[in-house]
PDB file of C-alpha atoms in Angstrom:
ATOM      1  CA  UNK A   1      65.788 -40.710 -21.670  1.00 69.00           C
ATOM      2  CA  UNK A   2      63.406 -39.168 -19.552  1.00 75.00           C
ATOM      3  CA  UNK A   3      60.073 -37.674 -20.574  1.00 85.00           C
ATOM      4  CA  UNK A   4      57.166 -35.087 -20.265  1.00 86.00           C
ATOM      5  CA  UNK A   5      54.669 -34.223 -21.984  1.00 92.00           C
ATOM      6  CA  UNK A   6      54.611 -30.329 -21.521  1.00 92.00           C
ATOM      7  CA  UNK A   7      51.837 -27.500 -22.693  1.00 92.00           C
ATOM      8  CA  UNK A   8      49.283 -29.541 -23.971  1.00 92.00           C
ATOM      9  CA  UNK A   9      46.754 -27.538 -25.345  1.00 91.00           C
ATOM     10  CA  UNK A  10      42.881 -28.045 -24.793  1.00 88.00           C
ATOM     11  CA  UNK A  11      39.442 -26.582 -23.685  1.00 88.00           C
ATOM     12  CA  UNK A  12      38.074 -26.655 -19.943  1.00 88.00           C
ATOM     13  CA  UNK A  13      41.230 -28.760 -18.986  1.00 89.00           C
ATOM     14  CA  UNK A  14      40.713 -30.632 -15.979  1.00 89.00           C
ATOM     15  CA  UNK A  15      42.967 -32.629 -13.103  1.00 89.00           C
ATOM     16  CA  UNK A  16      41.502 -35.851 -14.174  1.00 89.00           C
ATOM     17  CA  UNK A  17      42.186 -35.372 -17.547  1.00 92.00           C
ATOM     18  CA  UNK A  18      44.201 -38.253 -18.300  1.00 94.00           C
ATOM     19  CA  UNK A  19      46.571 -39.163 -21.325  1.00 95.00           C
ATOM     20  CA  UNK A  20      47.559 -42.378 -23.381  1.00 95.00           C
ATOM     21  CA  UNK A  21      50.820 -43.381 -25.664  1.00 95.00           C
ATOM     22  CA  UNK A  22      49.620 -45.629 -28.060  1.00 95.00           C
ATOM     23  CA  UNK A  23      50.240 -47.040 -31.752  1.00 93.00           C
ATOM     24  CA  UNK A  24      46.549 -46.281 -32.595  1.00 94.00           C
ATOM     25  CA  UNK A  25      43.879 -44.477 -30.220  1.00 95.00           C
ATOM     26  CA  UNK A  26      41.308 -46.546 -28.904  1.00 94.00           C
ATOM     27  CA  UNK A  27      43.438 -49.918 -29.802  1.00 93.00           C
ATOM     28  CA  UNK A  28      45.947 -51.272 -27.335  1.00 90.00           C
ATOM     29  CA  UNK A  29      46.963 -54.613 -25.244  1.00 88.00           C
ATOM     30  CA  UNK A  30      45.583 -54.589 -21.375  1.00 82.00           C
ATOM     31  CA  UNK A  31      49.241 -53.822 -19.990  1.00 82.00           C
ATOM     32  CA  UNK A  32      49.722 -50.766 -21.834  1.00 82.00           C
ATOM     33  CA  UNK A  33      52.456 -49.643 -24.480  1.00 83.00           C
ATOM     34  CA  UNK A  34      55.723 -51.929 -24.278  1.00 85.00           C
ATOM     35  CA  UNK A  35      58.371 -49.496 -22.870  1.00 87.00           C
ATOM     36  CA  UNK A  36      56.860 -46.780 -21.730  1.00 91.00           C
ATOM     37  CA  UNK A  37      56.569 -45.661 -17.567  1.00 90.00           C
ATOM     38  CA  UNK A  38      53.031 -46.829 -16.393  1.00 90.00           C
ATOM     39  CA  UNK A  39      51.653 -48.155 -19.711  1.00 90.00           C
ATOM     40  CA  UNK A  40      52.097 -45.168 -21.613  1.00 93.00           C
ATOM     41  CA  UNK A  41      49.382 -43.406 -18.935  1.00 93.00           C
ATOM     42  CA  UNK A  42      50.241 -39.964 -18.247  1.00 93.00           C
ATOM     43  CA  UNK A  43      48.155 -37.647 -15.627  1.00 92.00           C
ATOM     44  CA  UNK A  44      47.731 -33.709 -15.195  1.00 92.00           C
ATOM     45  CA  UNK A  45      50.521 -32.817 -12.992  1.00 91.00           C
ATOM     46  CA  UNK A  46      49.340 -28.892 -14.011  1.00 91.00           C
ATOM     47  CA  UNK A  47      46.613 -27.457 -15.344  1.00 93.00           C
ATOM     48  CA  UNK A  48      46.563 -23.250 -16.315  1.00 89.00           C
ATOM     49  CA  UNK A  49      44.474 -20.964 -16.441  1.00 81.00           C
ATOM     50  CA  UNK A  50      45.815 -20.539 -19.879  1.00 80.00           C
ATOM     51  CA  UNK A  51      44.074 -23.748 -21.390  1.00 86.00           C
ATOM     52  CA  UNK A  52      47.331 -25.766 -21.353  1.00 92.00           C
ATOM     53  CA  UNK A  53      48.109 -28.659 -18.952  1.00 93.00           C
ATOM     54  CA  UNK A  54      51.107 -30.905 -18.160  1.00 94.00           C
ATOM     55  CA  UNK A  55      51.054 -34.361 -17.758  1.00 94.00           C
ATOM     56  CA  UNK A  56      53.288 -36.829 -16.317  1.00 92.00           C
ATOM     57  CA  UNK A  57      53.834 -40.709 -16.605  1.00 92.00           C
ATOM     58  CA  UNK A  58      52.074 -42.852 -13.657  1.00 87.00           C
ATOM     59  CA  UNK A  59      55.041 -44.099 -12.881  1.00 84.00           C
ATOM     60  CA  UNK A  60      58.106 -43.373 -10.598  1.00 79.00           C
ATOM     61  CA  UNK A  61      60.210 -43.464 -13.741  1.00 80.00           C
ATOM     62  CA  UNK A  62      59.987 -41.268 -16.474  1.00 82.00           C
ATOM     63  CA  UNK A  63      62.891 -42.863 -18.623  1.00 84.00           C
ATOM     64  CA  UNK A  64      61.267 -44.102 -22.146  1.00 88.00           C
ATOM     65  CA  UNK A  65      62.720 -47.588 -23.344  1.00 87.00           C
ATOM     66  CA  UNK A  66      59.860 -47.896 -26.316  1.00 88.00           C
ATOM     67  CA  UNK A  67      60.992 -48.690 -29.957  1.00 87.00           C
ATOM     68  CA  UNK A  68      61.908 -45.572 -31.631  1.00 89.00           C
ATOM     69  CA  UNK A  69      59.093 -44.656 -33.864  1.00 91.00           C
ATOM     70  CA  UNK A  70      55.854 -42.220 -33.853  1.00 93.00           C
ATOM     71  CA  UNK A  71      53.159 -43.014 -31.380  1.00 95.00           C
ATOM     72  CA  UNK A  72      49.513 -40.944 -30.853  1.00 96.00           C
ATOM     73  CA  UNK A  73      48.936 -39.442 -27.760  1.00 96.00           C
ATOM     74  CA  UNK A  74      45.258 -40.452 -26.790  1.00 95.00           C
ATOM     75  CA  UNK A  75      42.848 -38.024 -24.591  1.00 95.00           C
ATOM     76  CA  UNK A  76      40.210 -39.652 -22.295  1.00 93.00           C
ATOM     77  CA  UNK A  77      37.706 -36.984 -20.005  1.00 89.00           C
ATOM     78  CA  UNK A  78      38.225 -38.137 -16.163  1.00 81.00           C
ATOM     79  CA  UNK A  79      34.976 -38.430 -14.441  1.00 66.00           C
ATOM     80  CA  UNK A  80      34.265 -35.390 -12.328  1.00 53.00           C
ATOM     81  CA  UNK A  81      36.136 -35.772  -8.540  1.00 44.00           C
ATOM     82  CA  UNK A  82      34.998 -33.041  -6.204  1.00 42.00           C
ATOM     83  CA  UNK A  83      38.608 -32.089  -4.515  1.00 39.00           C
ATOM     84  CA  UNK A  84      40.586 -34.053  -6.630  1.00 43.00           C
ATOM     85  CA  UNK A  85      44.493 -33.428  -7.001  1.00 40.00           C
ATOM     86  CA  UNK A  86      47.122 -34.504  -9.299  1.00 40.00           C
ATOM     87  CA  UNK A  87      48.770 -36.270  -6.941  1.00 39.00           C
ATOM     88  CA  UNK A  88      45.809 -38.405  -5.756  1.00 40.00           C
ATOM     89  CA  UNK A  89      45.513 -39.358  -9.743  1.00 39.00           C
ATOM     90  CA  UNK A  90      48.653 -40.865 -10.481  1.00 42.00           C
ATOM     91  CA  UNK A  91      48.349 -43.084  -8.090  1.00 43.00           C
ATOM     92  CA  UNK A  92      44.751 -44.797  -8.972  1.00 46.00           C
ATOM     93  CA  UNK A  93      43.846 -43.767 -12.544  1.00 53.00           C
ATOM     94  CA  UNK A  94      41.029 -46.139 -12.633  1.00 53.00           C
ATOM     95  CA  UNK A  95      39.266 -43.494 -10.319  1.00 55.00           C
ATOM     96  CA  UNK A  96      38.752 -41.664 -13.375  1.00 60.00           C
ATOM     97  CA  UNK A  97      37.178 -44.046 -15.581  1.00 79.00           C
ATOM     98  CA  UNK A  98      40.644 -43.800 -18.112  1.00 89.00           C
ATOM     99  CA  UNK A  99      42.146 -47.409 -17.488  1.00 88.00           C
ATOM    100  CA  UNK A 100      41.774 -49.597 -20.913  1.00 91.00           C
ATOM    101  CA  UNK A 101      42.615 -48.181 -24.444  1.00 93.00           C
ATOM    102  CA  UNK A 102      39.692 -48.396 -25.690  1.00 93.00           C
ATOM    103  CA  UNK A 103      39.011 -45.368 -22.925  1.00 93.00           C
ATOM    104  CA  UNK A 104      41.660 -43.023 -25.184  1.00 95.00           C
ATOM    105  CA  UNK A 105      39.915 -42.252 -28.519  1.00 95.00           C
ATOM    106  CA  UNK A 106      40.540 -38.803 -29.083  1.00 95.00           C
ATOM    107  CA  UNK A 107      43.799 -38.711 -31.125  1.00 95.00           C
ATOM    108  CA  UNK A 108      46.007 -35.198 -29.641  1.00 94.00           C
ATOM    109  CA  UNK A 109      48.818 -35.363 -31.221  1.00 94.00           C
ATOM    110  CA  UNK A 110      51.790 -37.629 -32.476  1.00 95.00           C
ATOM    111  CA  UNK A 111      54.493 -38.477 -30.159  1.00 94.00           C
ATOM    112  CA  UNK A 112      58.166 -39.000 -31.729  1.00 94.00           C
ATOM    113  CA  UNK A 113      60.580 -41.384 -30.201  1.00 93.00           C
ATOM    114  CA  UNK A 114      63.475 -40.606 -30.983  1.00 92.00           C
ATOM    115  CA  UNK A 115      66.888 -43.727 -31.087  1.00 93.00           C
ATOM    116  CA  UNK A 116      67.567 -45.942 -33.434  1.00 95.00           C
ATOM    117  CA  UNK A 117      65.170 -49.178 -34.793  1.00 94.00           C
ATOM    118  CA  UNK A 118      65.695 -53.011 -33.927  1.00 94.00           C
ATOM    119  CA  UNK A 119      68.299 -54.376 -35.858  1.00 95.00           C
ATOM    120  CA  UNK A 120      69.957 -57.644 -35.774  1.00 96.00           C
ATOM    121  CA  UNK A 121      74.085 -57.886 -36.182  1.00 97.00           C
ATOM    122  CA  UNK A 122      76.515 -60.471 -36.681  1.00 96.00           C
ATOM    123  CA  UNK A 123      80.381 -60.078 -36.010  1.00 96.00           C
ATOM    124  CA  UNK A 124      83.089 -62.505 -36.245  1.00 95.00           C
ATOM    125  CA  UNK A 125      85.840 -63.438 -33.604  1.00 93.00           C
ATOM    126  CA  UNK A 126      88.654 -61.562 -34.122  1.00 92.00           C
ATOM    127  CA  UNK A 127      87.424 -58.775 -36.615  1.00 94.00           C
ATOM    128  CA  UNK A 128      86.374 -55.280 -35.829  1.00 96.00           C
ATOM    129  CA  UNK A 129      82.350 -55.135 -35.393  1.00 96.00           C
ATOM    130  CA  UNK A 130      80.166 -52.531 -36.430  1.00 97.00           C
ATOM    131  CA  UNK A 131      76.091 -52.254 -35.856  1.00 97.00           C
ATOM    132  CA  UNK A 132      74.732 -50.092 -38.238  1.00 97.00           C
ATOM    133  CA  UNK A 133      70.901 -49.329 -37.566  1.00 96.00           C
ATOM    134  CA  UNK A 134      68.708 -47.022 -39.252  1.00 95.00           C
ATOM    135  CA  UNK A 135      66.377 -45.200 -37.015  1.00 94.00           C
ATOM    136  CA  UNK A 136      64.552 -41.782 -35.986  1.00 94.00           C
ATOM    137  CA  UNK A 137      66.122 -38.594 -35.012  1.00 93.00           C
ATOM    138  CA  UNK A 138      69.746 -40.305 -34.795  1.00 94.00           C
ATOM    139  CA  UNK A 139      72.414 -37.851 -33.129  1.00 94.00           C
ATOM    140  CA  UNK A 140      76.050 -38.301 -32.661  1.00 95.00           C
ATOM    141  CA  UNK A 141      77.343 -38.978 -29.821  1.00 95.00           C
ATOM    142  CA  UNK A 142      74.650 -41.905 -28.889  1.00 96.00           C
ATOM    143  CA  UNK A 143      76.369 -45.347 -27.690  1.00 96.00           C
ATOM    144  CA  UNK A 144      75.173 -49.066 -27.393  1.00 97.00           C
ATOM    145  CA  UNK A 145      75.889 -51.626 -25.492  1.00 97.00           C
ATOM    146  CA  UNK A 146      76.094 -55.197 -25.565  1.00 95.00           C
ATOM    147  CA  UNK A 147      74.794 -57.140 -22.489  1.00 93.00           C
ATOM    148  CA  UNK A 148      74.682 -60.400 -21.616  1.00 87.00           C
ATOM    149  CA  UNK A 149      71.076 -60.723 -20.431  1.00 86.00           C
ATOM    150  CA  UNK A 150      68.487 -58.445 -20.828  1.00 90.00           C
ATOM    151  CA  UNK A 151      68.784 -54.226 -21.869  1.00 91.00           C
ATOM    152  CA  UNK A 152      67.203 -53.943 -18.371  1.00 88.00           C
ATOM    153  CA  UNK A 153      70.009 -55.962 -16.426  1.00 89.00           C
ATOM    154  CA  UNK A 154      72.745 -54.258 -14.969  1.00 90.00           C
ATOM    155  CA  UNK A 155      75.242 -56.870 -16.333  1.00 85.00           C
ATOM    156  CA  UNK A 156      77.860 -56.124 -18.912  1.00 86.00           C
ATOM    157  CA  UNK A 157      80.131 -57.883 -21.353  1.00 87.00           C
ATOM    158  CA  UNK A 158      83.363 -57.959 -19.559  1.00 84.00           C
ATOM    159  CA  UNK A 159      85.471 -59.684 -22.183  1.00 87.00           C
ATOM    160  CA  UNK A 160      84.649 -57.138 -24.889  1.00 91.00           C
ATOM    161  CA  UNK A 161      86.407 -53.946 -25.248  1.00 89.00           C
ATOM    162  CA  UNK A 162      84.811 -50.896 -22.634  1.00 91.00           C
ATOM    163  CA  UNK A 163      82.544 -53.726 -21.389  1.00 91.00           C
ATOM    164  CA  UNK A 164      80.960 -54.134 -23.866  1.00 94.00           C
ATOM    165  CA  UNK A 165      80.011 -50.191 -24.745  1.00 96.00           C
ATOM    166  CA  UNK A 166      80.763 -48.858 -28.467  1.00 96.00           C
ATOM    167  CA  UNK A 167      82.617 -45.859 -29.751  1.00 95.00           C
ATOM    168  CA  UNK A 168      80.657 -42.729 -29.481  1.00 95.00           C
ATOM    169  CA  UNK A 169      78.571 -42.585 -32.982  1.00 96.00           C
ATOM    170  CA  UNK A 170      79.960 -40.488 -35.520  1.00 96.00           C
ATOM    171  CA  UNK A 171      76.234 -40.153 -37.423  1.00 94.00           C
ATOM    172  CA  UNK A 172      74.260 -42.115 -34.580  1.00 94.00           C
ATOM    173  CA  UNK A 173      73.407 -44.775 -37.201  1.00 96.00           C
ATOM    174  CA  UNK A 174      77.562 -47.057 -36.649  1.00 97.00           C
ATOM    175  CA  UNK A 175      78.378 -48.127 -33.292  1.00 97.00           C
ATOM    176  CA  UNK A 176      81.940 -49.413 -33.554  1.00 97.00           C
ATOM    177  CA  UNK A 177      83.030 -51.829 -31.019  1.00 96.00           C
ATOM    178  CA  UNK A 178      86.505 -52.548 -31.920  1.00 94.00           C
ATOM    179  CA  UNK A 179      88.057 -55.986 -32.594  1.00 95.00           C
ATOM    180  CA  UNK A 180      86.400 -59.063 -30.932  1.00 93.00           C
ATOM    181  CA  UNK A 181      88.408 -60.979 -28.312  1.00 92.00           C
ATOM    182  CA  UNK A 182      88.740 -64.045 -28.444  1.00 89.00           C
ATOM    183  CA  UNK A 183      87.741 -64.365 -24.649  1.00 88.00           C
ATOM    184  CA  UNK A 184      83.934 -63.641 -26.216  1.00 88.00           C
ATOM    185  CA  UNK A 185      81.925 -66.805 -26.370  1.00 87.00           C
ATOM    186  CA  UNK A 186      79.987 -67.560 -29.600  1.00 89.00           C
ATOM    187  CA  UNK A 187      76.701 -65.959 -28.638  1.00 88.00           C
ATOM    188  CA  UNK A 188      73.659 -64.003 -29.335  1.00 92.00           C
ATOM    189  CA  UNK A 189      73.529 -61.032 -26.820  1.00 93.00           C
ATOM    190  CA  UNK A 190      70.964 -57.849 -26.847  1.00 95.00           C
ATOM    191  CA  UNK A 191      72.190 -54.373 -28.114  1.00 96.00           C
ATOM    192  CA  UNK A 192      71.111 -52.025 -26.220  1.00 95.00           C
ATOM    193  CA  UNK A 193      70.920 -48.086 -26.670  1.00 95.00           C
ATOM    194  CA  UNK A 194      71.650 -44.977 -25.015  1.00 93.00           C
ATOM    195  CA  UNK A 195      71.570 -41.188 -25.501  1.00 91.00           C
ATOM    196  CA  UNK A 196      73.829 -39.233 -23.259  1.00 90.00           C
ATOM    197  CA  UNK A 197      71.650 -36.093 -21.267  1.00 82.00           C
ATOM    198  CA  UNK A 198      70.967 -34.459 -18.370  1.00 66.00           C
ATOM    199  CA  UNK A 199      70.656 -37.837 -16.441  1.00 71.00           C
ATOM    200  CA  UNK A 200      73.435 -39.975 -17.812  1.00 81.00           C
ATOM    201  CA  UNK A 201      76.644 -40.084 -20.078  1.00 89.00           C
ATOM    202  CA  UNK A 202      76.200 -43.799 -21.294  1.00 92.00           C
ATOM    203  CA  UNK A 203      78.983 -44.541 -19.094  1.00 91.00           C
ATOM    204  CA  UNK A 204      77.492 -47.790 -17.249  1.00 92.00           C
ATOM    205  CA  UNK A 205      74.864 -50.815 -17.845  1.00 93.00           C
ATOM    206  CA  UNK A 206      71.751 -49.293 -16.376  1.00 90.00           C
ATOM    207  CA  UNK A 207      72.192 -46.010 -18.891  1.00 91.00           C
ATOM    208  CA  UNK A 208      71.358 -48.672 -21.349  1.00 92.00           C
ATOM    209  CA  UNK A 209      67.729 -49.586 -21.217  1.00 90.00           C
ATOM    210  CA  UNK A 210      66.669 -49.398 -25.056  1.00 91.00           C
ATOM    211  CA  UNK A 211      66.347 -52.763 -26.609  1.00 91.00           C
ATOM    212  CA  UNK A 212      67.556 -52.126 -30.440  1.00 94.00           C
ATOM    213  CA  UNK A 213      68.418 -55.231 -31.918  1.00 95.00           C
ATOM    214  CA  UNK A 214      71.066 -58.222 -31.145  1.00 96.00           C
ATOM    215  CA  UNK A 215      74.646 -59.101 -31.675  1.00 96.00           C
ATOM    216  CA  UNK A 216      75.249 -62.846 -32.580  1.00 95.00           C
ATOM    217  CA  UNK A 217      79.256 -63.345 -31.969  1.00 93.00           C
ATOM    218  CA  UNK A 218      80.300 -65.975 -34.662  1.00 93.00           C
ATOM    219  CA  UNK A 219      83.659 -68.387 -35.049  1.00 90.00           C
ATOM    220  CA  UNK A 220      85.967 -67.167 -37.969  1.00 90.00           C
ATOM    221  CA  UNK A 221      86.368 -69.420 -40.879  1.00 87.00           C
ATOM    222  CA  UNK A 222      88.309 -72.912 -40.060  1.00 85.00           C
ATOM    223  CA  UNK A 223      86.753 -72.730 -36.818  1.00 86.00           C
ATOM    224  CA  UNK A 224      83.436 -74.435 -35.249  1.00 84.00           C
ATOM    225  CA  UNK A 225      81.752 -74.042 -31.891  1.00 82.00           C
ATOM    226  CA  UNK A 226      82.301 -76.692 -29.239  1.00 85.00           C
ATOM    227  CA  UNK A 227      81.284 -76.330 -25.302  1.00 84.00           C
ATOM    228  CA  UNK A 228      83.838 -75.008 -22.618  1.00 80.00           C
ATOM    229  CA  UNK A 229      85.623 -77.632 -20.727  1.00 79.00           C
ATOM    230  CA  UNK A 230      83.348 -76.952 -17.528  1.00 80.00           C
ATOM    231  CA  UNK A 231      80.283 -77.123 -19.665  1.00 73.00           C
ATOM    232  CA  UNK A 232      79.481 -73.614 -18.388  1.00 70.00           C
ATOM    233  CA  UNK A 233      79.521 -71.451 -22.212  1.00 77.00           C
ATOM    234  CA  UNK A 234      80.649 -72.271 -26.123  1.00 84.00           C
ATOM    235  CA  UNK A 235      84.164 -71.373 -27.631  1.00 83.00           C
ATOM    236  CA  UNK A 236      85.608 -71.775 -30.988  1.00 82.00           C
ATOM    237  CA  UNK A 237      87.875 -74.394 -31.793  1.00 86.00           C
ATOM    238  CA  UNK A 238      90.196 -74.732 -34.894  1.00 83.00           C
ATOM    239  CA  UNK A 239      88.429 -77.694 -37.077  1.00 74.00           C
ATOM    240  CA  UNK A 240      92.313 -78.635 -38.648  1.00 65.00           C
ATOM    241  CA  UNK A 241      94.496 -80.223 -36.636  1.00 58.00           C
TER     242      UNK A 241
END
């Protein structure tokens, strides 16, 4: 889902004031947090009078696809820009001087991301599959998906029930997709999350962006994996004849 980071409070705020999402401030790989928009850099979009500021992502996107779990939000002092807007900042944040990690030492606060944590499942071929993932701030009502390529791909599991998109979670931790077809090739596929809001209702692919885990599709007992007669997938053949 989409998000802001709203009323932060500080002393002689500035526009080039610049925040950081990271696992620990001051430590951090070149390209930035995995998941979040622009790295995990955020810029003043507002600064009041007040001694609060908002800051936004540097990114056109402000969805959040990061493992759930609790992150630090990192503070790094701009360099002083006569004239200097927000605008002008998200676009070229190395103006300021706040590019690397090691640039974001001063720990602010803790971020919480909320969804559920990686997990891998395996469901048989003709039995009713279940995920169940622990995770952080679980709701009901949240969904997966499973997709054939990537969380980020717009493709979808056609042969599965919905396409591929579970039950509506009871607890957010079970996502039921109902029985397997046996039109689903033995495969290992991504799961892939999504909280219904303000921007979506989990209803199609690109709602689900969060990478939480991955379904391997196995052959029932009596049965063994063989290739398709065009070569192009697997299927499960009897092994008794």
């Amino acid at each position: 889902t989409a998000c802001r980071l709203l009323q932060i409070e500080g002393v002689r705020l500035a526009a080039a004031d610049t925040l950081r999402v990271l696992v620990t401030c001051g430590e951090g790989p070149p390209e930035g947090s995995a998941g979040f928009p622009g790295g995990g850099i955020a810029v003043a979009t507002r600064v009041g009078a007040e001694g609060t500021a908002d800051f936004a992502f540097t990114s056109s996107s402000e969805v959040v696809l990061a493992t759930s779990g609790i992150y630090q939000m990192c503070w790094c002092r701009g360099r002083s820009m006569d004239g200097t807007t927000a605008s002008s900042v998200v676009s070229n944040t190395s103006s300021t001087g706040c590019v690397e990690a090691s640039d974001f030492v001063v720990d602010v606060g803790i971020l919480y991301v909320e969804g559920v944590y990686e997990t891998d499942t395996t469901c048989v071929l003709g039995e009713e599959c279940v995920s169940e993932h622990a995770g952080l701030g679980q709701r009901p009502g949240d969904r997966m998906m499973v997709k054939r390529d990537s969380c980020t791909s717009p493709t979808s599991m056609d042969a599965m029930a919905a396409g591929g998109i579970s039950d509506a979670s009871v607890d957010g931790s079970a996502f039921t997709f109902g029985v397997l077809p046996w039109a689903v090739s033995p495969v290992v596929c991504p799961l892939c999350w999504c909280r219904p809001g303000l921007t979506n209702n989990c209803s199609t692919p690109l709602d689900f962006g969060a990478q939480s885990g991955t379904l391997e599709v196995q052959c029932p007992a009596g049965f063994v994996i063989t290739p398709t007669a065009d070569g192009s997938g697997k299927q499960c053949v009897c092994s008794v004849r």
